[in-house]
Amino acid sequence: MNEDRWRDLFHRAPCGLLSMTVDGAVNSVNDTFLELIGSRHEHIVDTYFMEHLSNGSKLFFETRFMPLLRLHGQVREMALELVRPDGSKLAVFVNSTLVTTDASSIVHTAVFDATARQDYERDLLEARRSADRSLARLKVLEGAARVFASAMTEEDLGAGLAAAAQSATDATNTSVLLVRNPGELELVAGEHPVAARIDLAGLCPEAEAVRAADAVVCASPVAIRRRFPAAVDALFDAKVESLCVVPLVEDEAVRGVLVCHFGRTRTLDDSVRKLLTALCDQASAVLQRIRLQQQVRHQSLHDVLTGLPNRSALQSRLEQVLSGSVRHGRPIAVIFVDLDGFKAINDSLGHQYGDQVLRQISDRLSRVVRAEETVGRLGGDEFLIICEDIDEDDARAIADRAREDIAQPLEGMGSSFPLSASVGICVYRPSEGNAPVTGDQLVRLADNAMYESKRAGKDRSTVVLA
C-alpha cells in the first residue's frame, strides 16, 4: 500500500487518532479527531493533550491515566471529557498504547465519541432507578396494606398511614386528621406541630385540601406565605418550610387528611404524590370498613329506638363496675326504673306515640345522671342506671331527680296522660364479710325493690342493700 493510501486511511479512520510524547505533547492528529473536537490542525499539534480536557478530566488524566499508561504500557476505554473551542463538552473513550524504542517513546491514541453510549448508559441508569423507585413504592404499599388489614380502630389506621407516609417521604412530621365532628378535623395519629384540632372554615392547608378534595403542596416557605398567609406564623414557628396534604376520599366525600411537614424546602415529584394518594386510597377503603364495623358494634350494644345502651351492654358495663367495686372497695348502686302509666298511652294512642314517650324519657334520664354513670334501656318501659362510688343517699337523690323529670308533662301529650316512675335501688358495699354477688343478682334485687315501690302506691323509690 502506497503512502497516499496510508495517509488517507489515517485521516478517514472511524475514530480520532493522535500521537503524543510521554509528557502528553501532541505531535500528530487525524481529520476525524479534528472533526470531533471542532478545531484545526495548527490549534492541536504542539499543544498538550491535557489542555483540551475538562477540569475533572485533567485531574484524572494526570493522576490515573498517565500513571497506568507508564505502568502497563496501555490504557483501554478510559472515559474522558474533551472541551471544544466553543466551550461545549464531548464525552469520549480513549485507548492508548506506549511504544518505546531505543531512540524515543511515543503514545499512540485512539479517541471514540462516547455520546451515544453515555446516553444509553444514562437511560439504563434512569431505568434502573425508576425500577428501584417502583419497587420501593410497591414495598411501601404492601407494608401499608398488611398494617391496614389488621387495623381495628381509626387510631390504628391513622398510625399505620402516618408511618407509611414517613417512610415514603422522610418527612419531619406526618399526621392523620379525620373529620369526626361537623366542620372540624381531629388529630388521630402522628405529630401535628400546629394543632390537634383544625377548623375547616379556616384558611389553612388542611382545610383547603378538604374543600378542594385534592392534594395541597407547598414546596417552599415562599409558596406557604403566598397561599396561606393566615397560617404562616404558626407553621414557621414550628419550623415548617414545606408541606403536603392529601385528602382521604370516600364516596366523593373527604373523610380526613394525611399531612406531611418538612423542615426544609422539598419538591415532591409526581411519583411521590401518586404514592401518597395511593396510600390514602387504601386507607379510605379501610376507614369505611372500620366505621361499618363500629356501626354494627354500636347497633349490637344500643337500643335502636332510644340510642341508649341495651341489655347486653348494660350487663357488660355492670360486670365491669362490679369488678372495680370489689377491687377498690367502693360502693355501687343499680337503679331500676319502671314507668307508671305508659301502658295507657300505648293502648290509647298507639305504639307510635309510645315510642315518642320512650325517646323523651331516655333524654330526661340521660340528663339527670353524671357523666360517669350509665343509663340504658332493658326493654319495654324499663330502664337501668348504673352508678359507681355512691352511697344510699346519693343513689336515692338520683332516683328522685329521675322521677321528678319523668313526671313533667310530655311534649305533644298535654296532661291527659300523666306519667310517673316506680324505682328500685340496690346498693352494694363490698367487704370481707359479704358473699360475692353477680350483676344479675344486683339487677334482680333492684327489680324486686321496684315492685315494692309499685305495691306501695307507685311514683316512689325503694332502697335495698345487697
Short mmCIF file of C-alpha atoms in Angstrom, two decimals:
data_model
loop_
_atom_site.label_atom_id
_atom_site.label_comp_id
_atom_site.label_asym_id
_atom_site.label_seq_id
_atom_site.Cartn_x
_atom_site.Cartn_y
_atom_site.Cartn_z
CA MET A 1 0.00 0.00 0.00
CA ASN A 2 1.50 3.34 -1.03
CA GLU A 3 1.98 6.31 1.25
CA ASP A 4 -1.09 8.19 -0.05
CA ARG A 5 -3.32 5.24 0.78
CA TRP A 6 -1.88 5.06 4.29
CA ARG A 7 -2.39 8.80 4.78
CA ASP A 8 -5.98 8.59 3.52
CA LEU A 9 -6.69 5.65 5.81
CA PHE A 10 -5.21 7.55 8.78
CA HIS A 11 -7.25 10.71 8.24
CA ARG A 12 -10.54 8.93 7.40
CA ALA A 13 -10.38 6.41 10.23
CA PRO A 14 -13.74 6.00 12.07
CA CYS A 15 -12.15 7.27 15.28
CA GLY A 16 -9.89 10.11 16.26
CA LEU A 17 -6.19 9.19 16.09
CA LEU A 18 -3.28 11.10 17.52
CA SER A 19 0.22 10.57 18.74
CA MET A 20 1.94 12.35 21.60
CA THR A 21 5.01 12.23 23.75
CA VAL A 22 5.06 10.61 27.16
CA ASP A 23 4.58 14.13 28.54
CA GLY A 24 1.34 14.48 26.59
CA ALA A 25 2.53 16.84 23.83
CA VAL A 26 0.56 16.19 20.62
CA ASN A 27 2.69 15.79 17.50
CA SER A 28 0.11 14.44 15.02
CA VAL A 29 -3.70 14.13 14.68
CA ASN A 30 -6.07 12.85 12.02
CA ASP A 31 -9.02 14.68 10.46
CA THR A 32 -11.54 12.61 12.40
CA PHE A 33 -10.17 13.90 15.69
CA LEU A 34 -10.28 17.46 14.39
CA GLU A 35 -13.93 16.96 13.42
CA LEU A 36 -14.74 15.52 16.85
CA ILE A 37 -13.21 18.42 18.71
CA GLY A 38 -14.20 21.08 16.16
CA SER A 39 -10.74 22.55 15.79
CA ARG A 40 -7.94 22.99 13.27
CA HIS A 41 -4.65 21.15 12.85
CA GLU A 42 -2.47 24.05 13.95
CA HIS A 43 -4.51 24.55 17.12
CA ILE A 44 -3.95 20.97 18.29
CA VAL A 45 -0.46 19.93 17.18
CA ASP A 46 2.32 21.09 19.51
CA THR A 47 -0.17 21.57 22.34
CA TYR A 48 -0.60 19.35 25.34
CA PHE A 49 -3.49 16.92 25.14
CA MET A 50 -4.46 17.83 28.71
CA GLU A 51 -5.16 21.40 27.58
CA HIS A 52 -8.21 20.13 25.70
CA LEU A 53 -9.73 18.31 28.66
CA SER A 54 -12.32 19.49 31.17
CA ASN A 55 -11.10 20.28 34.67
CA GLY A 56 -12.26 16.96 36.07
CA SER A 57 -10.64 15.03 33.24
CA LYS A 58 -7.38 16.95 33.62
CA LEU A 59 -7.05 15.73 37.19
CA PHE A 60 -7.97 12.20 36.17
CA PHE A 61 -5.53 12.29 33.22
CA GLU A 62 -2.64 13.30 35.47
CA THR A 63 -3.36 11.09 38.48
CA ARG A 64 -4.81 7.98 36.85
CA PHE A 65 -4.43 7.84 33.09
CA MET A 66 -0.71 8.58 32.67
CA PRO A 67 0.44 6.51 35.70
CA LEU A 68 -1.43 3.47 34.36
CA LEU A 69 -0.02 4.01 30.87
CA ARG A 70 3.56 4.16 32.15
CA LEU A 71 2.99 1.14 34.40
CA HIS A 72 1.23 -1.18 31.93
CA GLY A 73 2.15 0.31 28.58
CA GLN A 74 -1.51 0.67 27.60
CA VAL A 75 -4.89 2.02 28.72
CA ARG A 76 -8.24 0.75 27.45
CA GLU A 77 -11.61 2.56 27.28
CA MET A 78 -10.75 5.30 29.71
CA ALA A 79 -13.61 7.82 29.92
CA LEU A 80 -12.55 11.44 29.50
CA GLU A 81 -14.24 14.69 28.56
CA LEU A 82 -12.93 16.96 25.77
CA VAL A 83 -13.66 20.68 25.65
CA ARG A 84 -14.31 22.15 22.23
CA PRO A 85 -13.24 25.68 21.27
CA ASP A 86 -16.86 26.88 21.68
CA GLY A 87 -16.87 25.60 25.29
CA SER A 88 -19.12 22.61 24.68
CA LYS A 89 -18.00 19.27 26.04
CA LEU A 90 -17.71 15.88 24.39
CA ALA A 91 -17.62 12.58 26.28
CA VAL A 92 -15.03 10.21 24.75
CA PHE A 93 -13.41 6.84 25.37
CA VAL A 94 -9.63 6.78 24.95
CA ASN A 95 -7.39 3.82 24.14
CA SER A 96 -3.64 4.46 24.32
CA THR A 97 -0.51 2.37 23.74
CA LEU A 98 3.01 3.36 24.78
CA VAL A 99 5.62 2.37 22.21
CA THR A 100 9.22 2.59 23.38
CA THR A 101 12.35 2.25 21.24
CA ASP A 102 16.00 2.92 21.89
CA ALA A 103 15.64 6.34 20.35
CA SER A 104 12.29 7.54 21.83
CA SER A 105 8.90 6.77 23.35
CA ILE A 106 5.58 7.69 21.75
CA VAL A 107 1.98 7.32 22.77
CA HIS A 108 -0.46 6.21 20.06
CA THR A 109 -4.03 7.12 21.00
CA ALA A 110 -7.47 6.35 19.59
CA VAL A 111 -10.40 8.55 20.62
CA PHE A 112 -14.04 7.38 20.29
CA ASP A 113 -17.18 9.51 20.58
CA ALA A 114 -18.95 8.17 23.70
CA THR A 115 -22.06 10.31 23.41
CA ALA A 116 -24.36 7.53 22.21
CA ARG A 117 -23.02 5.07 24.73
CA GLN A 118 -23.19 7.65 27.50
CA ASP A 119 -26.81 8.41 26.61
CA TYR A 120 -27.57 4.70 26.59
CA GLU A 121 -25.92 4.20 29.97
CA ARG A 122 -27.74 7.25 31.33
CA ASP A 123 -31.04 5.88 30.09
CA LEU A 124 -30.18 2.47 31.50
CA LEU A 125 -29.30 4.02 34.86
CA GLU A 126 -32.52 6.03 34.90
CA ALA A 127 -34.49 2.90 34.01
CA ARG A 128 -32.79 1.06 36.86
CA ARG A 129 -33.50 3.92 39.27
CA SER A 130 -37.10 4.05 38.09
CA ALA A 131 -37.43 0.31 38.67
CA ASP A 132 -35.88 0.72 42.12
CA ARG A 133 -38.33 3.53 42.93
CA SER A 134 -41.24 1.42 41.70
CA LEU A 135 -40.07 -1.49 43.84
CA ALA A 136 -39.69 0.80 46.85
CA ARG A 137 -43.21 2.20 46.29
CA LEU A 138 -44.57 -1.32 45.95
CA LYS A 139 -42.94 -2.33 49.22
CA VAL A 140 -44.43 0.71 50.96
CA LEU A 141 -47.90 -0.12 49.62
CA GLU A 142 -47.57 -3.81 50.51
CA GLY A 143 -46.36 -2.97 54.01
CA ALA A 144 -49.19 -0.47 54.48
CA ALA A 145 -51.74 -3.00 53.21
CA ARG A 146 -50.61 -5.50 55.86
CA VAL A 147 -50.84 -2.89 58.62
CA PHE A 148 -54.19 -1.57 57.39
CA ALA A 149 -55.65 -5.09 57.24
CA SER A 150 -55.09 -5.56 60.98
CA ALA A 151 -56.38 -2.09 61.95
CA MET A 152 -59.40 -2.31 64.22
CA THR A 153 -59.76 1.36 65.15
CA GLU A 154 -59.38 4.72 63.44
CA GLU A 155 -56.32 5.34 65.60
CA ASP A 156 -54.71 2.07 64.41
CA LEU A 157 -55.36 3.03 60.81
CA GLY A 158 -54.06 6.56 61.29
CA ALA A 159 -50.86 5.34 62.92
CA GLY A 160 -50.21 2.94 60.03
CA LEU A 161 -50.87 5.61 57.42
CA ALA A 162 -48.64 8.18 59.16
CA ALA A 163 -45.80 5.64 59.44
CA ALA A 164 -46.10 4.63 55.78
CA ALA A 165 -46.06 8.27 54.65
CA GLN A 166 -43.00 8.98 56.78
CA SER A 167 -41.22 6.02 55.19
CA ALA A 168 -42.18 7.18 51.70
CA THR A 169 -41.19 10.84 52.10
CA ASP A 170 -38.74 11.10 55.02
CA ALA A 171 -40.93 13.93 56.33
CA THR A 172 -40.09 15.69 59.59
CA ASN A 173 -43.66 15.13 60.85
CA THR A 174 -46.53 13.07 59.50
CA SER A 175 -50.04 13.11 60.90
CA VAL A 176 -53.55 11.94 60.11
CA LEU A 177 -56.62 14.01 60.94
CA LEU A 178 -60.20 12.82 60.46
CA VAL A 179 -63.50 14.65 60.12
CA ARG A 180 -65.24 13.46 63.28
CA ASN A 181 -67.33 16.49 64.19
CA PRO A 182 -69.01 18.67 61.56
CA GLY A 183 -66.67 21.40 60.38
CA GLU A 184 -63.64 20.10 62.26
CA LEU A 185 -60.61 17.90 61.71
CA GLU A 186 -59.32 15.95 64.71
CA LEU A 187 -55.82 14.51 65.08
CA VAL A 188 -55.95 10.71 65.43
CA ALA A 189 -52.32 9.71 64.79
CA GLY A 190 -48.83 11.09 64.32
CA GLU A 191 -47.49 14.50 65.28
CA HIS A 192 -49.00 17.73 64.02
CA PRO A 193 -46.77 20.66 65.04
CA VAL A 194 -49.54 23.27 64.87
CA ALA A 195 -52.85 21.95 66.23
CA ALA A 196 -54.71 18.80 67.30
CA ARG A 197 -58.00 20.23 66.02
CA ILE A 198 -58.45 22.27 62.86
CA ASP A 199 -61.45 24.39 61.92
CA LEU A 200 -62.46 23.56 58.35
CA ALA A 201 -63.64 27.12 57.87
CA GLY A 202 -60.08 28.35 58.40
CA LEU A 203 -57.53 29.36 55.78
CA CYS A 204 -55.01 26.59 56.26
CA PRO A 205 -53.61 23.79 54.04
CA GLU A 206 -55.68 21.06 55.70
CA ALA A 207 -58.96 22.94 55.25
CA GLU A 208 -58.07 23.74 51.64
CA ALA A 209 -57.40 20.04 50.89
CA VAL A 210 -60.82 19.15 52.32
CA ARG A 211 -62.62 21.89 50.39
CA ALA A 212 -60.88 21.06 47.08
CA ALA A 213 -60.86 17.28 47.65
CA ASP A 214 -57.35 17.43 46.18
CA ALA A 215 -53.74 17.42 47.34
CA VAL A 216 -52.18 20.68 48.55
CA VAL A 217 -48.42 21.01 48.07
CA CYS A 218 -46.20 23.93 49.12
CA ALA A 219 -42.57 23.23 48.24
CA SER A 220 -41.04 26.28 49.93
CA PRO A 221 -41.64 28.98 52.56
CA VAL A 222 -42.45 31.39 49.72
CA ALA A 223 -45.23 29.08 48.50
CA ILE A 224 -46.64 28.74 52.04
CA ARG A 225 -46.64 32.52 52.53
CA ARG A 226 -48.32 33.11 49.16
CA ARG A 227 -51.10 30.51 49.54
CA PHE A 228 -51.75 30.53 53.29
CA PRO A 229 -50.78 33.88 54.81
CA ALA A 230 -53.05 33.30 57.80
CA ALA A 231 -51.18 30.10 58.72
CA VAL A 232 -47.65 31.37 58.08
CA ASP A 233 -46.72 32.37 61.63
CA ALA A 234 -47.84 29.09 63.20
CA LEU A 235 -46.11 26.99 60.52
CA PHE A 236 -42.88 28.99 60.60
CA ASP A 237 -42.82 28.90 64.42
CA ALA A 238 -42.99 25.11 64.07
CA LYS A 239 -40.05 25.29 61.63
CA VAL A 240 -42.13 24.03 58.70
CA GLU A 241 -40.67 25.09 55.34
CA SER A 242 -42.66 22.84 53.00
CA LEU A 243 -45.70 20.60 53.27
CA CYS A 244 -48.04 18.21 51.51
CA VAL A 245 -51.66 17.49 52.46
CA VAL A 246 -53.50 14.62 50.77
CA PRO A 247 -57.24 14.05 51.37
CA LEU A 248 -58.82 10.71 52.26
CA VAL A 249 -61.81 10.50 49.94
CA GLU A 250 -64.66 8.02 50.29
CA ASP A 251 -67.73 8.11 48.03
CA GLU A 252 -66.71 11.60 46.81
CA ALA A 253 -66.68 12.90 50.40
CA VAL A 254 -63.46 13.86 52.21
CA ARG A 255 -63.19 11.89 55.47
CA GLY A 256 -59.80 13.20 56.59
CA VAL A 257 -56.30 14.23 55.52
CA LEU A 258 -52.75 12.93 55.58
CA VAL A 259 -50.30 15.73 56.41
CA CYS A 260 -46.54 15.69 55.75
CA HIS A 261 -44.45 18.56 57.14
CA PHE A 262 -40.83 19.12 56.14
CA GLY A 263 -38.21 21.19 57.93
CA ARG A 264 -36.60 22.13 54.62
CA THR A 265 -37.58 23.07 51.11
CA ARG A 266 -38.81 19.91 49.45
CA THR A 267 -40.12 19.27 45.96
CA LEU A 268 -42.34 16.20 45.75
CA ASP A 269 -42.28 14.68 42.27
CA ASP A 270 -45.31 13.06 40.69
CA SER A 271 -44.25 9.57 41.76
CA VAL A 272 -44.24 10.53 45.46
CA ARG A 273 -47.57 12.33 45.16
CA LYS A 274 -49.08 9.30 43.43
CA LEU A 275 -47.72 7.06 46.19
CA LEU A 276 -49.24 9.23 48.92
CA THR A 277 -52.54 9.31 47.03
CA ALA A 278 -52.46 5.51 46.67
CA LEU A 279 -51.82 5.16 50.42
CA CYS A 280 -54.76 7.45 51.15
CA ASP A 281 -56.98 5.49 48.75
CA GLN A 282 -56.08 2.29 50.59
CA ALA A 283 -56.68 3.93 53.96
CA SER A 284 -60.05 5.34 52.84
CA ALA A 285 -61.32 1.88 51.97
CA VAL A 286 -60.16 0.54 55.34
CA LEU A 287 -61.69 3.54 57.13
CA GLN A 288 -65.04 2.67 55.56
CA ARG A 289 -64.70 -0.92 56.80
CA ILE A 290 -63.75 0.21 60.33
CA ARG A 291 -66.68 2.63 60.55
CA LEU A 292 -69.11 -0.01 59.31
CA GLN A 293 -67.78 -2.38 61.96
CA GLN A 294 -68.13 0.34 64.59
CA GLN A 295 -71.67 1.00 63.43
CA VAL A 296 -72.56 -2.70 63.61
CA ARG A 297 -70.90 -2.96 67.03
CA HIS A 298 -72.75 0.12 68.25
CA GLN A 299 -76.08 -1.22 66.97
CA SER A 300 -75.46 -4.55 68.68
CA LEU A 301 -74.93 -2.79 72.02
CA HIS A 302 -77.51 0.01 71.78
CA ASP A 303 -81.26 0.20 71.70
CA VAL A 304 -82.47 1.07 68.21
CA LEU A 305 -85.35 3.23 69.41
CA THR A 306 -83.65 5.35 72.08
CA GLY A 307 -79.95 5.02 71.27
CA LEU A 308 -79.26 4.04 74.90
CA PRO A 309 -77.11 1.01 75.82
CA ASN A 310 -79.20 -2.17 75.55
CA ARG A 311 -79.49 -5.12 77.93
CA SER A 312 -76.29 -6.73 76.61
CA ALA A 313 -74.27 -3.54 77.01
CA LEU A 314 -75.70 -2.94 80.48
CA GLN A 315 -74.73 -6.44 81.59
CA SER A 316 -71.18 -5.94 80.36
CA ARG A 317 -70.92 -2.50 81.98
CA LEU A 318 -72.33 -3.75 85.28
CA GLU A 319 -69.80 -6.59 85.47
CA GLN A 320 -67.03 -4.06 84.79
CA VAL A 321 -68.30 -1.71 87.52
CA LEU A 322 -68.79 -4.58 89.96
CA SER A 323 -65.24 -5.80 89.38
CA GLY A 324 -63.87 -2.31 90.08
CA SER A 325 -66.03 -2.04 93.18
CA VAL A 326 -64.63 -5.25 94.65
CA ARG A 327 -61.07 -4.32 93.68
CA HIS A 328 -61.17 -0.81 95.21
CA GLY A 329 -63.71 -1.38 97.98
CA ARG A 330 -66.12 1.28 96.71
CA PRO A 331 -69.94 1.06 96.84
CA ILE A 332 -72.07 0.92 93.70
CA ALA A 333 -75.77 1.24 93.01
CA VAL A 334 -78.16 -0.23 90.46
CA ILE A 335 -81.32 1.84 89.91
CA PHE A 336 -84.25 0.10 88.22
CA VAL A 337 -86.84 2.48 86.68
CA ASP A 338 -90.27 1.32 85.50
CA LEU A 339 -92.78 3.77 84.04
CA ASP A 340 -96.25 4.12 85.60
CA GLY A 341 -99.00 4.95 83.10
CA PHE A 342 -97.07 4.02 79.96
CA LYS A 343 -99.42 1.14 79.05
CA ALA A 344 -102.37 3.53 78.92
CA ILE A 345 -100.55 5.75 76.39
CA ASN A 346 -99.66 2.78 74.22
CA ASP A 347 -103.18 1.32 74.36
CA SER A 348 -104.94 4.63 73.74
CA LEU A 349 -102.66 6.43 71.29
CA GLY A 350 -100.75 3.58 69.69
CA HIS A 351 -97.14 2.46 69.55
CA GLN A 352 -96.03 5.48 67.53
CA TYR A 353 -96.85 7.79 70.45
CA GLY A 354 -95.45 5.24 72.86
CA ASP A 355 -92.14 5.31 71.00
CA GLN A 356 -92.07 9.12 71.24
CA VAL A 357 -92.59 8.86 75.01
CA LEU A 358 -89.75 6.38 75.40
CA ARG A 359 -87.40 8.66 73.47
CA GLN A 360 -88.37 11.65 75.65
CA ILE A 361 -87.88 9.66 78.85
CA SER A 362 -84.49 8.41 77.62
CA ASP A 363 -83.35 12.00 77.07
CA ARG A 364 -84.57 13.04 80.51
CA LEU A 365 -82.83 10.16 82.28
CA SER A 366 -79.58 10.90 80.45
CA ARG A 367 -79.72 14.47 81.78
CA VAL A 368 -80.15 13.58 85.46
CA VAL A 369 -77.05 11.35 85.78
CA ARG A 370 -73.36 12.20 85.99
CA ALA A 371 -71.07 11.62 83.02
CA GLU A 372 -69.51 8.54 84.63
CA GLU A 373 -72.89 6.89 85.22
CA THR A 374 -74.62 4.69 82.67
CA VAL A 375 -78.26 4.85 81.61
CA GLY A 376 -79.70 2.04 79.49
CA ARG A 377 -82.96 0.50 78.38
CA LEU A 378 -83.67 -3.07 79.42
CA GLY A 379 -86.75 -3.32 77.20
CA GLY A 380 -90.33 -2.14 77.12
CA ASP A 381 -90.69 0.72 79.61
CA GLU A 382 -87.89 -0.49 81.91
CA PHE A 383 -84.64 1.44 82.31
CA LEU A 384 -81.50 0.83 84.36
CA ILE A 385 -78.99 3.29 85.83
CA ILE A 386 -75.57 2.03 86.97
CA CYS A 387 -73.69 4.26 89.42
CA GLU A 388 -70.12 3.99 90.74
CA ASP A 389 -68.72 5.14 94.10
CA ILE A 390 -72.11 6.12 95.52
CA ASP A 391 -74.00 5.60 98.79
CA GLU A 392 -77.70 5.13 99.57
CA ASP A 393 -78.47 8.84 99.97
CA ASP A 394 -76.83 9.87 96.69
CA ALA A 395 -78.47 6.97 94.84
CA ARG A 396 -81.87 7.97 96.20
CA ALA A 397 -81.20 11.58 95.15
CA ILE A 398 -80.55 10.45 91.57
CA ALA A 399 -83.72 8.33 91.63
CA ASP A 400 -85.75 11.27 92.95
CA ARG A 401 -84.44 13.58 90.20
CA ALA A 402 -85.32 10.93 87.65
CA ARG A 403 -88.87 10.61 89.00
CA GLU A 404 -89.32 14.40 89.03
CA ASP A 405 -88.17 14.73 85.42
CA ILE A 406 -90.31 11.80 84.27
CA ALA A 407 -93.38 13.34 85.91
CA GLN A 408 -93.06 16.56 83.91
CA PRO A 409 -95.63 16.97 81.09
CA LEU A 410 -94.76 15.12 77.94
CA GLU A 411 -94.23 17.08 74.75
CA GLY A 412 -97.22 16.66 72.42
CA MET A 413 -99.29 14.81 75.07
CA GLY A 414 -100.68 17.57 77.26
CA SER A 415 -101.88 16.47 80.70
CA SER A 416 -104.29 13.75 79.57
CA PHE A 417 -101.80 11.00 80.13
CA PRO A 418 -99.79 11.58 83.33
CA LEU A 419 -96.62 9.57 83.68
CA SER A 420 -94.60 8.66 86.75
CA ALA A 421 -91.98 6.09 87.72
CA SER A 422 -91.58 3.35 90.28
CA VAL A 423 -87.93 2.98 91.21
CA GLY A 424 -85.96 0.22 92.89
CA ILE A 425 -82.45 0.86 94.17
CA CYS A 426 -79.93 -1.80 95.10
CA VAL A 427 -76.74 -0.58 96.81
CA TYR A 428 -73.78 -2.92 97.15
CA ARG A 429 -70.90 -2.30 99.56
CA PRO A 430 -68.05 -4.77 99.10
CA SER A 431 -66.46 -6.05 102.29
CA GLU A 432 -64.67 -9.13 103.55
CA GLY A 433 -67.81 -10.35 105.29
CA ASN A 434 -70.06 -10.04 102.22
CA ALA A 435 -70.65 -13.00 99.97
CA PRO A 436 -69.70 -12.45 96.30
CA VAL A 437 -72.53 -11.18 94.12
CA THR A 438 -73.10 -11.04 90.38
CA GLY A 439 -74.50 -8.31 88.21
CA ASP A 440 -77.63 -10.35 87.55
CA GLN A 441 -78.24 -10.65 91.30
CA LEU A 442 -77.98 -6.88 91.75
CA VAL A 443 -80.47 -6.29 88.91
CA ARG A 444 -82.93 -8.79 90.39
CA LEU A 445 -82.67 -7.11 93.79
CA ALA A 446 -83.28 -3.68 92.22
CA ASP A 447 -86.20 -5.17 90.22
CA ASN A 448 -87.75 -6.57 93.41
CA ALA A 449 -87.32 -3.18 95.10
CA MET A 450 -89.08 -1.54 92.15
CA TYR A 451 -92.08 -3.84 92.63
CA GLU A 452 -92.13 -2.85 96.30
CA SER A 453 -92.49 0.76 95.12
CA LYS A 454 -95.39 -0.20 92.88
CA ARG A 455 -97.13 -2.12 95.65
CA ALA A 456 -96.65 0.86 97.96
CA GLY A 457 -98.55 3.16 95.59
CA LYS A 458 -96.16 3.85 92.69
CA ASP A 459 -94.19 7.05 91.97
CA ARG A 460 -91.69 6.35 94.74
CA SER A 461 -88.28 4.79 95.39
CA THR A 462 -87.31 1.78 97.47
CA VAL A 463 -83.74 1.09 98.59
CA VAL A 464 -82.31 -2.35 99.41
CA LEU A 465 -78.78 -3.44 100.29
CA ALA A 466 -77.09 -6.38 98.60
#
